[in-house]
CSV table of C-alpha atoms and ligand atoms in Angstrom, one decimal:
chain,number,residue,atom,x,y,z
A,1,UNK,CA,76.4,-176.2,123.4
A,2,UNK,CA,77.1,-172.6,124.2
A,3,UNK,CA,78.8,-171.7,127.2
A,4,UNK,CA,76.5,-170.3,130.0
A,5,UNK,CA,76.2,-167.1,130.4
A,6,UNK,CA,75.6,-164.4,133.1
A,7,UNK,CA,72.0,-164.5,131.9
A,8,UNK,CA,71.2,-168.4,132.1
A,9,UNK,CA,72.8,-168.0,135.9
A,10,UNK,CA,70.4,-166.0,137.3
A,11,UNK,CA,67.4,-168.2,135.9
A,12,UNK,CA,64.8,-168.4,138.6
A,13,UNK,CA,65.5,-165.4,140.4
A,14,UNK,CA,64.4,-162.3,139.9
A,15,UNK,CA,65.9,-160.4,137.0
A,16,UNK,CA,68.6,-158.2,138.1
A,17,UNK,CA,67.9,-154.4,138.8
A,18,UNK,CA,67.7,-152.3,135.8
A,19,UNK,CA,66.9,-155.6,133.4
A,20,UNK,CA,63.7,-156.0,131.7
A,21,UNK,CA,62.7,-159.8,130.7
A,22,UNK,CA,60.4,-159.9,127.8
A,23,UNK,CA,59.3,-162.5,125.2
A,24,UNK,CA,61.2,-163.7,122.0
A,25,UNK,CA,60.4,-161.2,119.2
A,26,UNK,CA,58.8,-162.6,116.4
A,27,UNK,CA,59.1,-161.3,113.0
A,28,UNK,CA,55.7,-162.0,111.2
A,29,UNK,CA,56.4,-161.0,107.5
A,30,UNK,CA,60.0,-160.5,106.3
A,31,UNK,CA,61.6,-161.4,102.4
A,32,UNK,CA,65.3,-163.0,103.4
A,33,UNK,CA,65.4,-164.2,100.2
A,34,UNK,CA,65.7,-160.5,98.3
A,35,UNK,CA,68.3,-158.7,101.2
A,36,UNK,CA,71.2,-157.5,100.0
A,37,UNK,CA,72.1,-157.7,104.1
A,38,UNK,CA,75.8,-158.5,105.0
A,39,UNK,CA,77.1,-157.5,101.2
A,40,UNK,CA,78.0,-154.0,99.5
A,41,UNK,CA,75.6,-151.2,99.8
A,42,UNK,CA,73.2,-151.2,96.8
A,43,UNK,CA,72.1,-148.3,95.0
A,44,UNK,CA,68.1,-148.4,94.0
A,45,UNK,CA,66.5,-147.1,90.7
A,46,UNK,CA,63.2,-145.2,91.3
A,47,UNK,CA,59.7,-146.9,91.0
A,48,UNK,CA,56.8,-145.4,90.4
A,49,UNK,CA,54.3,-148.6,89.9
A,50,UNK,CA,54.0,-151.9,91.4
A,51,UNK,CA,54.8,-153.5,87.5
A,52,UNK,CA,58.4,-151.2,88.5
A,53,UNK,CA,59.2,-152.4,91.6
A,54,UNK,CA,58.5,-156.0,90.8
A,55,UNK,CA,60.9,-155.4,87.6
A,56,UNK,CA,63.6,-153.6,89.9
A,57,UNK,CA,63.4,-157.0,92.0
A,58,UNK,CA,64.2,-159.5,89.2
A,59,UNK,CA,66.9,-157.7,88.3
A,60,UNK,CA,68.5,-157.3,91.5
A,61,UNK,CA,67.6,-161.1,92.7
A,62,UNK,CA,69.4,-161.7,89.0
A,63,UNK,CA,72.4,-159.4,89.6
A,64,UNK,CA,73.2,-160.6,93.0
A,65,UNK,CA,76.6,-162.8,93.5
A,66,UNK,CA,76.1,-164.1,96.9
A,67,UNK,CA,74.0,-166.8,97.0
A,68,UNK,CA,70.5,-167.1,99.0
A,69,UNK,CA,71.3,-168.9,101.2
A,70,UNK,CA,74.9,-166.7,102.0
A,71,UNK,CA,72.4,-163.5,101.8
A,72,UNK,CA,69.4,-164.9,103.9
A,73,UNK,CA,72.0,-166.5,107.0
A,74,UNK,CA,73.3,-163.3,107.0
A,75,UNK,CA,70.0,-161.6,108.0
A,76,UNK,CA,68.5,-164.2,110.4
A,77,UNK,CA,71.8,-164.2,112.0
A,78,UNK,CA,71.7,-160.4,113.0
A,79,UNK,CA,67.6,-160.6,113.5
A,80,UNK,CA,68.6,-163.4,115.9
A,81,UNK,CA,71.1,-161.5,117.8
A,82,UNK,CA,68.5,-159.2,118.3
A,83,UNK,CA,66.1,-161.0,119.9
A,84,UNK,CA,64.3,-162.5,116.9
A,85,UNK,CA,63.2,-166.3,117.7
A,86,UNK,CA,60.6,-166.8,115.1
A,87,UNK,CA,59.8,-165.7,111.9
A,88,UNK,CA,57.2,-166.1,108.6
A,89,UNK,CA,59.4,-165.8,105.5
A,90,UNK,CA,57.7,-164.9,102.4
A,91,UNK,CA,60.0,-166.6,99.6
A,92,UNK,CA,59.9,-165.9,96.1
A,93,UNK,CA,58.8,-168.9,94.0
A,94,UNK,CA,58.1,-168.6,90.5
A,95,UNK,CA,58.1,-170.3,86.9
A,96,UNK,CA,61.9,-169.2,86.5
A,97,UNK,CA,63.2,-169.1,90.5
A,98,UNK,CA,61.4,-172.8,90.7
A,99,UNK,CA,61.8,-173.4,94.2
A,100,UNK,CA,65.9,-172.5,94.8
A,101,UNK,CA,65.0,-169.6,96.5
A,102,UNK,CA,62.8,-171.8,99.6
A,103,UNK,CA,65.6,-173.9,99.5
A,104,UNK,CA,68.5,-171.4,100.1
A,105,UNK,CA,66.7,-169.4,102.8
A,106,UNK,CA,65.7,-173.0,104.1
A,107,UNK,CA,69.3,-174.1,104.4
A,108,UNK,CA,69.8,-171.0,106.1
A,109,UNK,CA,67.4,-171.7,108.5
A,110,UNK,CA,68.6,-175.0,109.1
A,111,UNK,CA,72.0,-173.9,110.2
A,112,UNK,CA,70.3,-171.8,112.7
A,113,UNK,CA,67.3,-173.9,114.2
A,114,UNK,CA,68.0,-174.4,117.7
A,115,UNK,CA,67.1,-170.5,118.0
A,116,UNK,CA,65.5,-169.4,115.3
A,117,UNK,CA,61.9,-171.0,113.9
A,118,UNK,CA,61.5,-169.7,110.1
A,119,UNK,CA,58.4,-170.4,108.7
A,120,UNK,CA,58.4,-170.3,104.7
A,121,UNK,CA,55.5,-168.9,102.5
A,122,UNK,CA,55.9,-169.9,99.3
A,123,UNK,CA,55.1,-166.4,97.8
A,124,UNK,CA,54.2,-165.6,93.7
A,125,UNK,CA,55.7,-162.2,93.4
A,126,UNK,CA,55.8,-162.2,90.1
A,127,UNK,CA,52.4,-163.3,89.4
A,128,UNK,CA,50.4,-166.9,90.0
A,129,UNK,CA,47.6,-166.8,86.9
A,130,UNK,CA,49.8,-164.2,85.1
A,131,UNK,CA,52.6,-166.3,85.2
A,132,UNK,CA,52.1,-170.2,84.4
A,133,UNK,CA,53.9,-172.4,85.7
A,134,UNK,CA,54.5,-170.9,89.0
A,135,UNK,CA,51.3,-172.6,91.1
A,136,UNK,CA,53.3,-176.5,89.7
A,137,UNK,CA,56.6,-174.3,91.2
A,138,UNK,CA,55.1,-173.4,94.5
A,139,UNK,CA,53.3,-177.2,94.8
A,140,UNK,CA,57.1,-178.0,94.3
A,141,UNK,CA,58.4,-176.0,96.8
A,142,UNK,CA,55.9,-177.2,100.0
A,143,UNK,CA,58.3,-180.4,99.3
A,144,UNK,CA,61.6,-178.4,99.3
A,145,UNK,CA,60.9,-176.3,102.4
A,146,UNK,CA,58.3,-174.6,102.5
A,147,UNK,CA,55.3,-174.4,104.9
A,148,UNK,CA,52.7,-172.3,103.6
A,149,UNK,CA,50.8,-171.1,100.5
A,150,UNK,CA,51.1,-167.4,99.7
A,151,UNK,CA,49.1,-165.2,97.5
A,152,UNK,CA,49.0,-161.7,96.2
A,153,UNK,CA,46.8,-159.2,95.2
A,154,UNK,CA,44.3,-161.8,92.9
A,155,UNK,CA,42.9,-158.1,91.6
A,156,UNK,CA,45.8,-155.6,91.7
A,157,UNK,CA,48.4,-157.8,89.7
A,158,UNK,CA,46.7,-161.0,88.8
A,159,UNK,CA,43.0,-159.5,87.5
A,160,UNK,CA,40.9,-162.5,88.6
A,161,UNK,CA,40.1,-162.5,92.0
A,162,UNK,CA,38.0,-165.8,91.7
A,163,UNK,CA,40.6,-167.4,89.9
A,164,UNK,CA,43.7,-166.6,92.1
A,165,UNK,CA,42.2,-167.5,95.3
A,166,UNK,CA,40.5,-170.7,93.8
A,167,UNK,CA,44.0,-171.6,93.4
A,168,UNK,CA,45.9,-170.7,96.3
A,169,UNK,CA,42.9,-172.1,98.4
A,170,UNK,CA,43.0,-174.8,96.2
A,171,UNK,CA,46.8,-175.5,96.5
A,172,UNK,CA,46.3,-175.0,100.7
A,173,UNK,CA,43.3,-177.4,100.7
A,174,UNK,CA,45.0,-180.0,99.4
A,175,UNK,CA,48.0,-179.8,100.4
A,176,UNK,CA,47.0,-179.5,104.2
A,177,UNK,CA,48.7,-175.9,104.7
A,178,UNK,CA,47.7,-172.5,106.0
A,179,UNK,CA,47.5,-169.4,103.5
A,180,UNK,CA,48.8,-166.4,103.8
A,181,UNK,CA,48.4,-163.7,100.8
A,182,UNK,CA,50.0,-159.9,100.6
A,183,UNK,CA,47.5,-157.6,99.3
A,184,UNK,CA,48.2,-154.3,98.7
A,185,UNK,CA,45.2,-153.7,96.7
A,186,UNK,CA,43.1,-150.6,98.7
A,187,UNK,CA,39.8,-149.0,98.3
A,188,UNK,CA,36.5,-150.8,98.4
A,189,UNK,CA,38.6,-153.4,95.8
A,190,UNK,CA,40.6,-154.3,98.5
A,191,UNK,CA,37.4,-154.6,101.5
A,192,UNK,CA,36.1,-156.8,98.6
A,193,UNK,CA,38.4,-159.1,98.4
A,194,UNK,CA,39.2,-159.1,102.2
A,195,UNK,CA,35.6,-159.9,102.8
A,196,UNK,CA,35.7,-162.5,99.7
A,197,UNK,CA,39.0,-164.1,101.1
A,198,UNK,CA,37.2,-164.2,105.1
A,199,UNK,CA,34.1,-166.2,103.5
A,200,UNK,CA,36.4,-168.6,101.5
A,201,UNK,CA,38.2,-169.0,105.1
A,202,UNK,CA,35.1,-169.9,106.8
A,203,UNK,CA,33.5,-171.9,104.4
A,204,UNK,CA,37.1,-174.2,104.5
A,205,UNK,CA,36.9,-174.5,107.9
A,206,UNK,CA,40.4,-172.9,108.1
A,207,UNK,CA,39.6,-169.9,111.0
A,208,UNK,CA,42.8,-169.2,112.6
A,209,UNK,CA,44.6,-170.2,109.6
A,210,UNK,CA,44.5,-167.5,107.1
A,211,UNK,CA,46.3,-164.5,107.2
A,212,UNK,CA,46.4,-161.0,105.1
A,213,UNK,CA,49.2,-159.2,105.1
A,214,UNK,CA,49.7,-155.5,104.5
A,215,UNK,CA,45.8,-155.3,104.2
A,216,UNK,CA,46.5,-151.4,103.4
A,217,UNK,CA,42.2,-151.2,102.6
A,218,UNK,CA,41.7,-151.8,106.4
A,219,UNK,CA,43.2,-148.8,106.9
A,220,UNK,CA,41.6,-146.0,105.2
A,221,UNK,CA,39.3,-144.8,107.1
A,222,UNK,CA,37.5,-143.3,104.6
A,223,UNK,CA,35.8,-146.3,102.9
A,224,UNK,CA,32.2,-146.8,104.2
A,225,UNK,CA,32.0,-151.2,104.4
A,226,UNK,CA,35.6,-150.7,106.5
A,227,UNK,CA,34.0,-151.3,110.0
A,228,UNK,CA,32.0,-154.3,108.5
A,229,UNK,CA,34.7,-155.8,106.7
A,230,UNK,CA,36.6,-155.4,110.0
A,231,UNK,CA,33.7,-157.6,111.7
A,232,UNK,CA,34.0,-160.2,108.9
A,233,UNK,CA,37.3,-160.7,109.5
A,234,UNK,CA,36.7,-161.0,112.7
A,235,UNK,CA,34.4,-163.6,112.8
A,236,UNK,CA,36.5,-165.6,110.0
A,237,UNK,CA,39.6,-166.0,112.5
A,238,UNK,CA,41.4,-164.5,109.8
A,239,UNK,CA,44.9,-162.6,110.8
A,240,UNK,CA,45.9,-159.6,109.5
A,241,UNK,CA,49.9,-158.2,109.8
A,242,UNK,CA,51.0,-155.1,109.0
A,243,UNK,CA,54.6,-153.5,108.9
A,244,UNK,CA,54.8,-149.8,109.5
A,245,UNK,CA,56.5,-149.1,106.1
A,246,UNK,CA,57.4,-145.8,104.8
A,247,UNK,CA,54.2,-144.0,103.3
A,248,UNK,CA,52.4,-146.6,103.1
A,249,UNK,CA,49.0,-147.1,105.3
A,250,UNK,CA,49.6,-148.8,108.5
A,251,UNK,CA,46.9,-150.7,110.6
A,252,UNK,CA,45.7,-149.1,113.9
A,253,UNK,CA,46.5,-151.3,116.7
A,254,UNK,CA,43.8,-150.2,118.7
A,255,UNK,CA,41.0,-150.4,115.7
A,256,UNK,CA,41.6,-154.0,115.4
A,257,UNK,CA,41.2,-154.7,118.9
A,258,UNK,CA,38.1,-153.1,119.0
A,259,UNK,CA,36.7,-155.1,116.3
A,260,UNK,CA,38.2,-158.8,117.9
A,261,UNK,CA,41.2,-158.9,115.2
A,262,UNK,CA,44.2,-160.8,115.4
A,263,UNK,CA,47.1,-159.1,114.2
A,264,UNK,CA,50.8,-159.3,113.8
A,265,UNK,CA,54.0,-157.1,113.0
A,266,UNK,CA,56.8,-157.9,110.8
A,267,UNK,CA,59.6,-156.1,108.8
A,268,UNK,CA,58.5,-157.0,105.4
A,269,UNK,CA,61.7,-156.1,102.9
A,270,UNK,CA,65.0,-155.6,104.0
A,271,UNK,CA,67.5,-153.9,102.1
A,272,UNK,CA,66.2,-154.8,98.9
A,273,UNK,CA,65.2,-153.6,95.5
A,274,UNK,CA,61.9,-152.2,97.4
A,275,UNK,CA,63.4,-150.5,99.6
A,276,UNK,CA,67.1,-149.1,101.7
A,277,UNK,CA,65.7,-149.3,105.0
A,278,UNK,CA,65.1,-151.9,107.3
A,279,UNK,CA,67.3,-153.6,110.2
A,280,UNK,CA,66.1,-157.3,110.8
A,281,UNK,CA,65.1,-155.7,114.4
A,282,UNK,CA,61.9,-156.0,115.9
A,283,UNK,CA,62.2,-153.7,118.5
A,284,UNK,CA,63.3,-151.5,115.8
A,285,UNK,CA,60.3,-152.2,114.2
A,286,UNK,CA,58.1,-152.4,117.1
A,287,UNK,CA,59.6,-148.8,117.5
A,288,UNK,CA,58.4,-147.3,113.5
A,289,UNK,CA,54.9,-149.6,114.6
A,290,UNK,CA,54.4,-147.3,117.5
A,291,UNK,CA,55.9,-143.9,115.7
A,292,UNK,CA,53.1,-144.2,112.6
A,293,UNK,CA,50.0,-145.0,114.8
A,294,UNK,CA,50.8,-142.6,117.4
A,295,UNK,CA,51.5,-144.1,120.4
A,296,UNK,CA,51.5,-142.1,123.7
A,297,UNK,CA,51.0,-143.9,126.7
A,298,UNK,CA,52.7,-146.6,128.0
A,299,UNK,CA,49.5,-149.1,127.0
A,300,UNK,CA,50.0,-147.9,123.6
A,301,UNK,CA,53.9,-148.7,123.6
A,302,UNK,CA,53.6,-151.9,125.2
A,303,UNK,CA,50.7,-153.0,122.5
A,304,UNK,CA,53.4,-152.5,119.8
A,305,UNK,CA,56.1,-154.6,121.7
A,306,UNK,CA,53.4,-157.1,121.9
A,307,UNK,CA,52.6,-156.8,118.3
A,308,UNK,CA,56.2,-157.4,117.7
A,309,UNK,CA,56.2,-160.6,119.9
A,310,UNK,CA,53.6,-162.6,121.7
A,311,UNK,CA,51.2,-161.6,118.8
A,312,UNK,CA,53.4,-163.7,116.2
A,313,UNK,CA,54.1,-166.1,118.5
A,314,UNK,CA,50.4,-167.3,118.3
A,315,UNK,CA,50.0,-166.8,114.6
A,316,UNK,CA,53.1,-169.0,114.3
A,317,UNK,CA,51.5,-171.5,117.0
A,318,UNK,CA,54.4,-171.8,119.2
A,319,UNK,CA,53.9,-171.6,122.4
A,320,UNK,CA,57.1,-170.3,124.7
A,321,UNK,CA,56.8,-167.3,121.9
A,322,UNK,CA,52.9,-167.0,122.7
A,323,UNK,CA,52.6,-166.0,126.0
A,324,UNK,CA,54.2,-162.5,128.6
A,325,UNK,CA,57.5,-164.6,130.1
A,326,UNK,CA,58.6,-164.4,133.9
A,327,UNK,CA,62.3,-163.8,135.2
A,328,UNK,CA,64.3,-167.3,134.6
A,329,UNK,CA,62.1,-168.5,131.8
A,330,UNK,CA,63.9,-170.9,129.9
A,331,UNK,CA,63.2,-168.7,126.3
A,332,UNK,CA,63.4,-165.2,126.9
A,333,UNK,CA,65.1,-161.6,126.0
A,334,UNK,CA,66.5,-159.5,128.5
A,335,UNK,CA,67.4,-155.7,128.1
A,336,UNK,CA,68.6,-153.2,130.5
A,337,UNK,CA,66.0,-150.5,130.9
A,338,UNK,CA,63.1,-149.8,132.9
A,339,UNK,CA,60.5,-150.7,131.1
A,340,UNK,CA,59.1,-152.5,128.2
A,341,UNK,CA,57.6,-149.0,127.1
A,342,UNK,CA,61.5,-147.5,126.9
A,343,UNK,CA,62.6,-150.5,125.3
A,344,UNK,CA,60.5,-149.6,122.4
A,345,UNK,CA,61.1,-146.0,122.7
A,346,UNK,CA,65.4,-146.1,122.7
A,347,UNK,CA,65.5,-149.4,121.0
A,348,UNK,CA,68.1,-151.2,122.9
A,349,UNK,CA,69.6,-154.3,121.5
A,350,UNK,CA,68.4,-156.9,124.1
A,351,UNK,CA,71.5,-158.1,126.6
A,352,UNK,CA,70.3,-161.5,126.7
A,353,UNK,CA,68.5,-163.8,123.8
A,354,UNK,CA,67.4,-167.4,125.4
A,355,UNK,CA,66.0,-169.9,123.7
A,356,UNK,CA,65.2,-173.4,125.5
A,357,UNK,CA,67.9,-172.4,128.5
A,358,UNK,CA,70.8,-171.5,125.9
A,359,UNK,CA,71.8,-168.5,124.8
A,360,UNK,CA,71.7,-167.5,121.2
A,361,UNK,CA,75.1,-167.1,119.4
A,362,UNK,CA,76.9,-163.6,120.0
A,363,UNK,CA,74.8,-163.1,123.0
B,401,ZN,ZN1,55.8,-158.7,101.8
C-alpha cells in the first residue's frame, strides 16, 4: 500500500485553495499495443493510403525489440500518472499476431490494476474476411484477455459490409460481449453502414452496448441523411468516440448532444507507425478535443473535460469514473488551477491521482 499522501489527508474537507477536484480521466480508444512509448525515437515513412499505413504498422510491430507487454506498461504507466483510471484498448489480433498481442498489453494491465481498468478490444487491423483465420484468432483471444469484439471498416478494407458485421455480431452474440468497430469509411458509405450497424444493434437487443469509433461520416456536414443517421443512432443506444486527430474530421460535441448521442474521447495511436504525436494524456487530449471543434466558453471547455472523463466512465460502466466527484472522494484527480475550464486550456499534469482512497504510483 502506498504511503498517504498530502492529498488522501485532506479527504472530506474541502479541497484546498487553488485545487480543482475532478473525475478520473478515461481514455476511450487508445492502441498500447503499437507505441513505441518509453523506447528510442522512431522515424516514420510517409503513407498515402490506408493499404500504407496498415503495411507501415506490420513492419514496425515486426521490427520492434521491446516486447508488448515492456512497450504497453510503459504507456499506461505515464497515462496513469496523468490521471488516466480507465481505458478501452484496441489490440491487434490477427491470423499471424494470434492473440500475443491481448496477452502482453493484458499482463501489462495486470501489474497495474489497482488503478488502472483496461478494457481490451480484440481489434482486426489487418483485415477480418480479407484475412482468414483471424475471426478463430480473435474467438481465441476473448479467452486470453480480451473483453470485447472489434471491427473495422466491413466496406473501406474488408468489401462486404454484410459479411463483416454478420461476423463480428456474430462473434459478440455468442460470445456474450459488447462490439466496438473503427470505421473510417466517410460519405454516404459510411451513414450507410452507421445506420446498417444501429439496426443490427437494435434488432440484438444490445443498445448501450455498441460503439463506433472515429465515425469520421458523422462529421461532414455536407452529406444530406447525416441528421437522420444521427437520430438512428440515437435511438439504437449506440456510442460513438472520437479522437481529435490531425486532419482528420472530428465529431462536434455539441451536434451529438443535440441529437441524444453518447459519445466518448480517446487518444487513438500513440507514437506509432500512424502517427509521432500523442502523449497518453487526457487532458492533453481533452485539450486538441476542444482546439478542433472550437471551443470558447467555458461550457464548451468543460464538455471536452467531460468527454475526456465521466463520458468514458459510463461507456466503460464503472461507476466512481461515471459521475462529477466532490472534495475527499475516495477516486479522484486533483490539479492546481482555478477551474476545470483552465485545466483543459494549460494542460496541467494533475497533483493528485486517487483511486479507491490510494494514490496512484509517482503521485
Ligand atoms: Zn483506433
Amino acid at each position: 500500500m502506498p504511503a498517504a499522501t498530502p492529498a488522501d489527508e485532506r479527504r472530506g474537507d474541502a479541497p484546498a485553495p487553488g485545487t480543482i477536484v475532478a473525475p478520473g480521466l478515461v481514455d476511450a480508444h487508445i492502441h498500447p499495443d503499437k507505441s513505441s512509448w518509453g523506447g528510442p525515437w522512431m522515424s516514420r515513412k510517409p503513407a498515402a493510403s490506408l493499404a500504407d499505413f496498415i503495411a507501415n504498422d506490420l513492419a514496425t510491430q515486426r521490427s520492434y525489440t521491446r516486447s508488448v507487454e515492456e512497450r504497453a506498461h510503459a504507456l499506461l504507466s505515464t497515462a496513469l500518472a496523468n490521471g488516466t483510471l480507465a481505458m478501452r484498448a484496441h489490440v491487434d489480433v490477427s491470423h499471424e499476431l494470434g492473440t500475443r498481442n491481448v496477452e502482453g498489453v493484458r499482463a501489462a494491465a495486470e501489474r497495474l490494476a489497482p488503478w488502472l481498468t483496461v478494457q481490451i478490444v480484440a481489434f482486426p487491423q489487418f483485415g477480418l474476411l480479407t484475412n482468414p483465420g483471424t475471426l478463430e484468432a480473435m474467438a481465441a483471444s476473448l479467452d486470453a484477455g480480451a473483453d470485447l469484439v472489434g471491427g473495422i471498416d466491413p466496406l473501406g478494407l474488408e468489401g462486404d459490409v454484410a459479411g463483416h458485421l454478420d461476423a463480428v455480431f456474430g462473434l459478440a452474440e455468442r460470445a456474450g460481449r459488447d462490439l466496438d468497430l473503427h470505421l473510417h469509411d466517410g460519405g454516404e458509405d459510411g451513414l450507410a453502414q452507421i445506420r446498417e450497424i444501429a439496426a443490427r444493434t437494435a434488432a440484438a437487443g444490445m443498445q448501450g452496448r455498441v460503439t463506433v469509433s472515429h465515425a469520421f461520416a458523422l462529421a461532414d456536414a455536407t452529406l444530406p441523411s447525416r441528421a437522420e443517421t444521427l437520430d438512428r443512432v440515437a435511438e439504437a443506444g449506440l456510442w460513438v468516440t472520437s479522437c481529435a486527430l490531425g486532419d482528420d474530421p472530428v465529431l462536434d460535441p455539441a451536434l451529438l448532444e443535440q441529437h441524444g448521442v453518447d459519445y466518448a474521447l480517446g487518444s487513438d495511436g500513440v507514437r506509432d507507425a500512424w502517427t509521432p504525436f500523442g502523449t497518453g494524456s487526457m487532458v492533453d487530449r481533452a485539450h486538441l478535443f476542444a482546439y478542433r471543434t472550437g471551443a470558447m466558453t467555458d461550457d464548451a471547455l468543460e464538455r471536452c473535460y467531460r468527454a475526456a472523463s465521466v463520458h468514458g466512465g459510463r461507456l466503460l460502466g464503472i461507476p466512481e469514473l461515471a459521475e462529477p466527484v466532490a472534495a475527499g472522494a475516495a477516486t479522484r484527480l486533483e490539479f492546481a488551477g482555478e477551474s476545470l475550464a483552465q485545466v483543459v486550456v494549460d494542460r496541467p499534469a494533475p497533483i493528485a491521482v486517487v483511486r479507491d482512497g490510494r494514490a496512484a504510483p509517482g503521485r
